[in-house]
Structure formats: C-alpha cells, structure tokens
Amino acid sequence: MTRGTTENISISSTPAGAEATISGLEVPAACITPCAIVAKRSADLTVSFAKEGFEPEIVQLTKEVPATGAAGFAGNILAGGLVGMGVDAVTGAAQDHKPNPVIVTLKPIRPLAPPAPARPRGKPAKRTPEAGT
C-alpha cells in the first residue's frame, strides 16, 4: 500500500530502432527502442527484440523484493498493519522487475558464405571431346 502496483520499465537496444514485443501484460504491447512501458509489478514479463539484419533476442524479467520494496512492505506495519502487508503481497507492490532498464546489444546476422570467386576472363573454358564439341 506504500508503493504502487505498477512500475515503469525502460527498454533499449544497440542499435536503436528494434521492435520490442512485451508479453505478460494484460494486453500484449510492442514499441520501437528506446521506449518505456508501464507494467504491473506482479506480471511475469518477457521482452523479445527483433530488427532486420540482426539475430533476435529474448529477455525474461524476474521479480525481486528490493530494499525499497522491503522497507515499504515493513512500512505497512505502521500505515496499514497486516492488511497493508497482505495487499502488497497479493498485488506484487513489494516487487520490482529485473533487469530494469532492459538493455540488449543485438548481434548482426552473419552471411552464409562468401560468394565463389569468378573465373578469370580472357581464356575460354576448355572443351572436351566427351562434351560433344
């Protein structure tokens, strides 16, 4: 009850301009990096990054009770008693998502193989009798 039930989560990538798709929200969302979302502290979140020419990345966020969350949780004893502690436990208000900010460095997709070297010009290919010429 001393902290809100939502938090801002910053999302960025190198290079910028990747599409970040966030699952685990009540309504799935997407944004172009850098961006930020508001999520319930109790949500189980996954951020998927996609950008043409780069390998996709997925980041699973975890939930932790930080020192400020623990202090707020303990503060409920004074402000809201056991009821306040119960509300924070159920709503996830004592938790924060980690990592926050969510930052990834996208890896370029490697070309499959270099092109085969071209045949030197100027000399015609040898013809063999078996080829019928």
mmCIF file of C-alpha atoms in Angstrom:
data_model
loop_
_atom_site.group_PDB
_atom_site.id
_atom_site.type_symbol
_atom_site.label_atom_id
_atom_site.label_comp_id
_atom_site.label_asym_id
_atom_site.label_seq_id
_atom_site.Cartn_x
_atom_site.Cartn_y
_atom_site.Cartn_z
ATOM 1 C CA MET A 1 0.000 0.000 0.000
ATOM 2 C CA THR A 2 3.020 2.286 0.362
ATOM 3 C CA ARG A 3 4.220 1.595 -3.236
ATOM 4 C CA GLY A 4 2.150 1.452 -6.376
ATOM 5 C CA THR A 5 1.186 -1.768 -8.101
ATOM 6 C CA THR A 6 2.798 -0.674 -11.395
ATOM 7 C CA GLU A 7 6.286 0.364 -12.425
ATOM 8 C CA ASN A 8 7.935 1.949 -15.459
ATOM 9 C CA ILE A 9 10.287 -0.323 -17.372
ATOM 10 C CA SER A 10 12.793 1.212 -19.790
ATOM 11 C CA ILE A 11 13.737 -0.801 -22.880
ATOM 12 C CA SER A 12 16.644 -0.076 -25.210
ATOM 13 C CA SER A 13 18.855 -1.779 -27.752
ATOM 14 C CA THR A 14 22.087 -1.232 -29.604
ATOM 15 C CA PRO A 15 21.472 -0.429 -32.370
ATOM 16 C CA ALA A 16 18.315 1.529 -31.584
ATOM 17 C CA GLY A 17 15.194 1.024 -33.671
ATOM 18 C CA ALA A 18 14.497 -2.610 -32.801
ATOM 19 C CA GLU A 19 10.938 -3.766 -32.255
ATOM 20 C CA ALA A 20 10.460 -4.826 -28.641
ATOM 21 C CA THR A 21 7.450 -7.084 -28.057
ATOM 22 C CA ILE A 22 6.412 -7.378 -24.424
ATOM 23 C CA SER A 23 4.442 -10.418 -23.325
ATOM 24 C CA GLY A 24 2.968 -10.983 -19.894
ATOM 25 C CA LEU A 25 0.994 -7.734 -19.855
ATOM 26 C CA GLU A 26 -2.802 -7.761 -19.694
ATOM 27 C CA VAL A 27 -2.684 -6.590 -23.313
ATOM 28 C CA PRO A 28 0.494 -7.571 -25.217
ATOM 29 C CA ALA A 29 2.393 -4.497 -26.384
ATOM 30 C CA ALA A 30 5.197 -3.559 -28.753
ATOM 31 C CA CYS A 31 7.377 -0.491 -29.102
ATOM 32 C CA ILE A 32 10.427 0.684 -31.038
ATOM 33 C CA THR A 33 13.581 1.070 -28.949
ATOM 34 C CA PRO A 34 14.340 3.136 -26.991
ATOM 35 C CA CYS A 35 10.962 3.084 -25.250
ATOM 36 C CA ALA A 36 9.273 2.528 -21.908
ATOM 37 C CA ILE A 37 6.221 0.632 -20.707
ATOM 38 C CA VAL A 38 4.135 0.575 -17.552
ATOM 39 C CA ALA A 39 3.638 -2.923 -16.141
ATOM 40 C CA LYS A 40 2.058 -4.438 -13.071
ATOM 41 C CA ARG A 41 4.722 -5.364 -10.559
ATOM 42 C CA SER A 42 3.189 -8.849 -10.307
ATOM 43 C CA ALA A 43 3.386 -9.537 -14.077
ATOM 44 C CA ASP A 44 5.675 -12.225 -15.493
ATOM 45 C CA LEU A 45 7.305 -10.339 -18.364
ATOM 46 C CA THR A 46 9.305 -11.327 -21.420
ATOM 47 C CA VAL A 47 10.755 -8.825 -23.903
ATOM 48 C CA SER A 48 11.537 -10.065 -27.428
ATOM 49 C CA PHE A 49 13.732 -7.921 -29.679
ATOM 50 C CA ALA A 50 13.707 -8.057 -33.487
ATOM 51 C CA LYS A 51 15.495 -5.938 -36.087
ATOM 52 C CA GLU A 52 16.176 -6.746 -39.716
ATOM 53 C CA GLY A 53 19.757 -7.907 -40.218
ATOM 54 C CA PHE A 54 20.183 -8.894 -36.556
ATOM 55 C CA GLU A 55 19.651 -12.048 -34.529
ATOM 56 C CA PRO A 56 16.523 -11.955 -32.337
ATOM 57 C CA GLU A 57 16.997 -11.651 -28.576
ATOM 58 C CA ILE A 58 14.669 -12.593 -25.707
ATOM 59 C CA VAL A 59 14.970 -11.269 -22.150
ATOM 60 C CA GLN A 60 12.975 -12.877 -19.330
ATOM 61 C CA LEU A 61 12.451 -10.438 -16.463
ATOM 62 C CA THR A 62 12.499 -11.688 -12.902
ATOM 63 C CA LYS A 63 10.759 -10.253 -9.863
ATOM 64 C CA GLU A 64 12.667 -9.292 -6.732
ATOM 65 C CA VAL A 65 11.886 -7.547 -3.498
ATOM 66 C CA PRO A 66 14.408 -4.678 -3.447
ATOM 67 C CA ALA A 67 15.469 -2.834 -0.311
ATOM 68 C CA THR A 68 12.904 -0.099 -1.040
ATOM 69 C CA GLY A 69 10.207 -2.722 -1.504
ATOM 70 C CA ALA A 70 11.135 -4.410 1.755
ATOM 71 C CA ALA A 71 11.103 -1.042 3.525
ATOM 72 C CA GLY A 72 7.705 -0.264 2.039
ATOM 73 C CA PHE A 73 6.488 -3.709 2.976
ATOM 74 C CA ALA A 74 7.694 -3.165 6.558
ATOM 75 C CA GLY A 75 6.215 0.348 6.489
ATOM 76 C CA ASN A 76 2.824 -1.267 6.087
ATOM 77 C CA ILE A 77 3.043 -2.352 9.715
ATOM 78 C CA LEU A 78 2.799 1.325 10.638
ATOM 79 C CA ALA A 79 0.489 2.515 7.848
ATOM 80 C CA GLY A 80 -1.763 -0.426 7.130
ATOM 81 C CA GLY A 81 -0.908 -3.178 9.538
ATOM 82 C CA LEU A 82 -1.273 -6.763 8.416
ATOM 83 C CA VAL A 83 -3.928 -5.773 5.891
ATOM 84 C CA GLY A 84 -1.460 -3.500 4.083
ATOM 85 C CA MET A 85 1.189 -6.217 4.076
ATOM 86 C CA GLY A 86 -1.338 -8.654 2.636
ATOM 87 C CA VAL A 87 -2.359 -6.228 -0.097
ATOM 88 C CA ASP A 88 1.277 -5.676 -1.124
ATOM 89 C CA ALA A 89 1.931 -9.416 -1.123
ATOM 90 C CA VAL A 90 -1.094 -10.149 -3.329
ATOM 91 C CA THR A 91 -0.658 -7.210 -5.742
ATOM 92 C CA GLY A 92 3.112 -7.568 -6.031
ATOM 93 C CA ALA A 93 3.616 -3.964 -4.874
ATOM 94 C CA ALA A 94 6.686 -5.039 -2.886
ATOM 95 C CA GLN A 95 8.379 -6.379 -6.058
ATOM 96 C CA ASP A 96 10.437 -4.841 -8.870
ATOM 97 C CA HIS A 97 11.303 -6.347 -12.242
ATOM 98 C CA LYS A 98 14.944 -7.075 -13.023
ATOM 99 C CA PRO A 99 16.687 -6.079 -15.177
ATOM 100 C CA ASN A 100 15.301 -2.562 -15.372
ATOM 101 C CA PRO A 101 16.292 -0.966 -17.636
ATOM 102 C CA VAL A 102 16.239 -3.820 -20.155
ATOM 103 C CA ILE A 103 19.238 -3.271 -22.455
ATOM 104 C CA VAL A 104 20.435 -5.612 -25.212
ATOM 105 C CA THR A 105 23.169 -5.449 -27.825
ATOM 106 C CA LEU A 106 21.898 -7.115 -30.980
ATOM 107 C CA LYS A 107 24.294 -9.303 -32.954
ATOM 108 C CA PRO A 108 24.425 -8.903 -36.739
ATOM 109 C CA ILE A 109 23.393 -11.923 -38.785
ATOM 110 C CA ARG A 110 26.467 -13.368 -40.476
ATOM 111 C CA PRO A 111 26.329 -14.039 -44.215
ATOM 112 C CA LEU A 112 26.081 -17.754 -45.009
ATOM 113 C CA ALA A 113 29.216 -17.992 -47.149
ATOM 114 C CA PRO A 114 31.297 -15.666 -49.294
ATOM 115 C CA PRO A 115 30.474 -15.820 -52.999
ATOM 116 C CA ALA A 116 32.629 -18.168 -55.117
ATOM 117 C CA PRO A 117 35.470 -16.431 -56.950
ATOM 118 C CA ALA A 118 34.700 -15.604 -60.559
ATOM 119 C CA ARG A 119 36.555 -17.393 -63.363
ATOM 120 C CA PRO A 120 39.317 -15.272 -64.880
ATOM 121 C CA ARG A 121 38.233 -13.613 -68.089
ATOM 122 C CA GLY A 122 40.052 -13.755 -71.345
ATOM 123 C CA LYS A 123 40.591 -17.501 -71.593
ATOM 124 C CA PRO A 124 37.727 -19.617 -72.874
ATOM 125 C CA ALA A 125 36.851 -22.719 -70.945
ATOM 126 C CA LYS A 126 38.484 -25.894 -72.226
ATOM 127 C CA ARG A 127 36.226 -28.110 -74.246
ATOM 128 C CA THR A 128 36.481 -31.809 -74.021
ATOM 129 C CA PRO A 129 35.517 -34.329 -76.651
ATOM 130 C CA GLU A 130 33.183 -36.047 -74.205
ATOM 131 C CA ALA A 131 31.073 -32.924 -74.035
ATOM 132 C CA GLY A 132 30.249 -33.304 -77.710
ATOM 133 C CA THR A 133 32.023 -30.232 -79.036
#
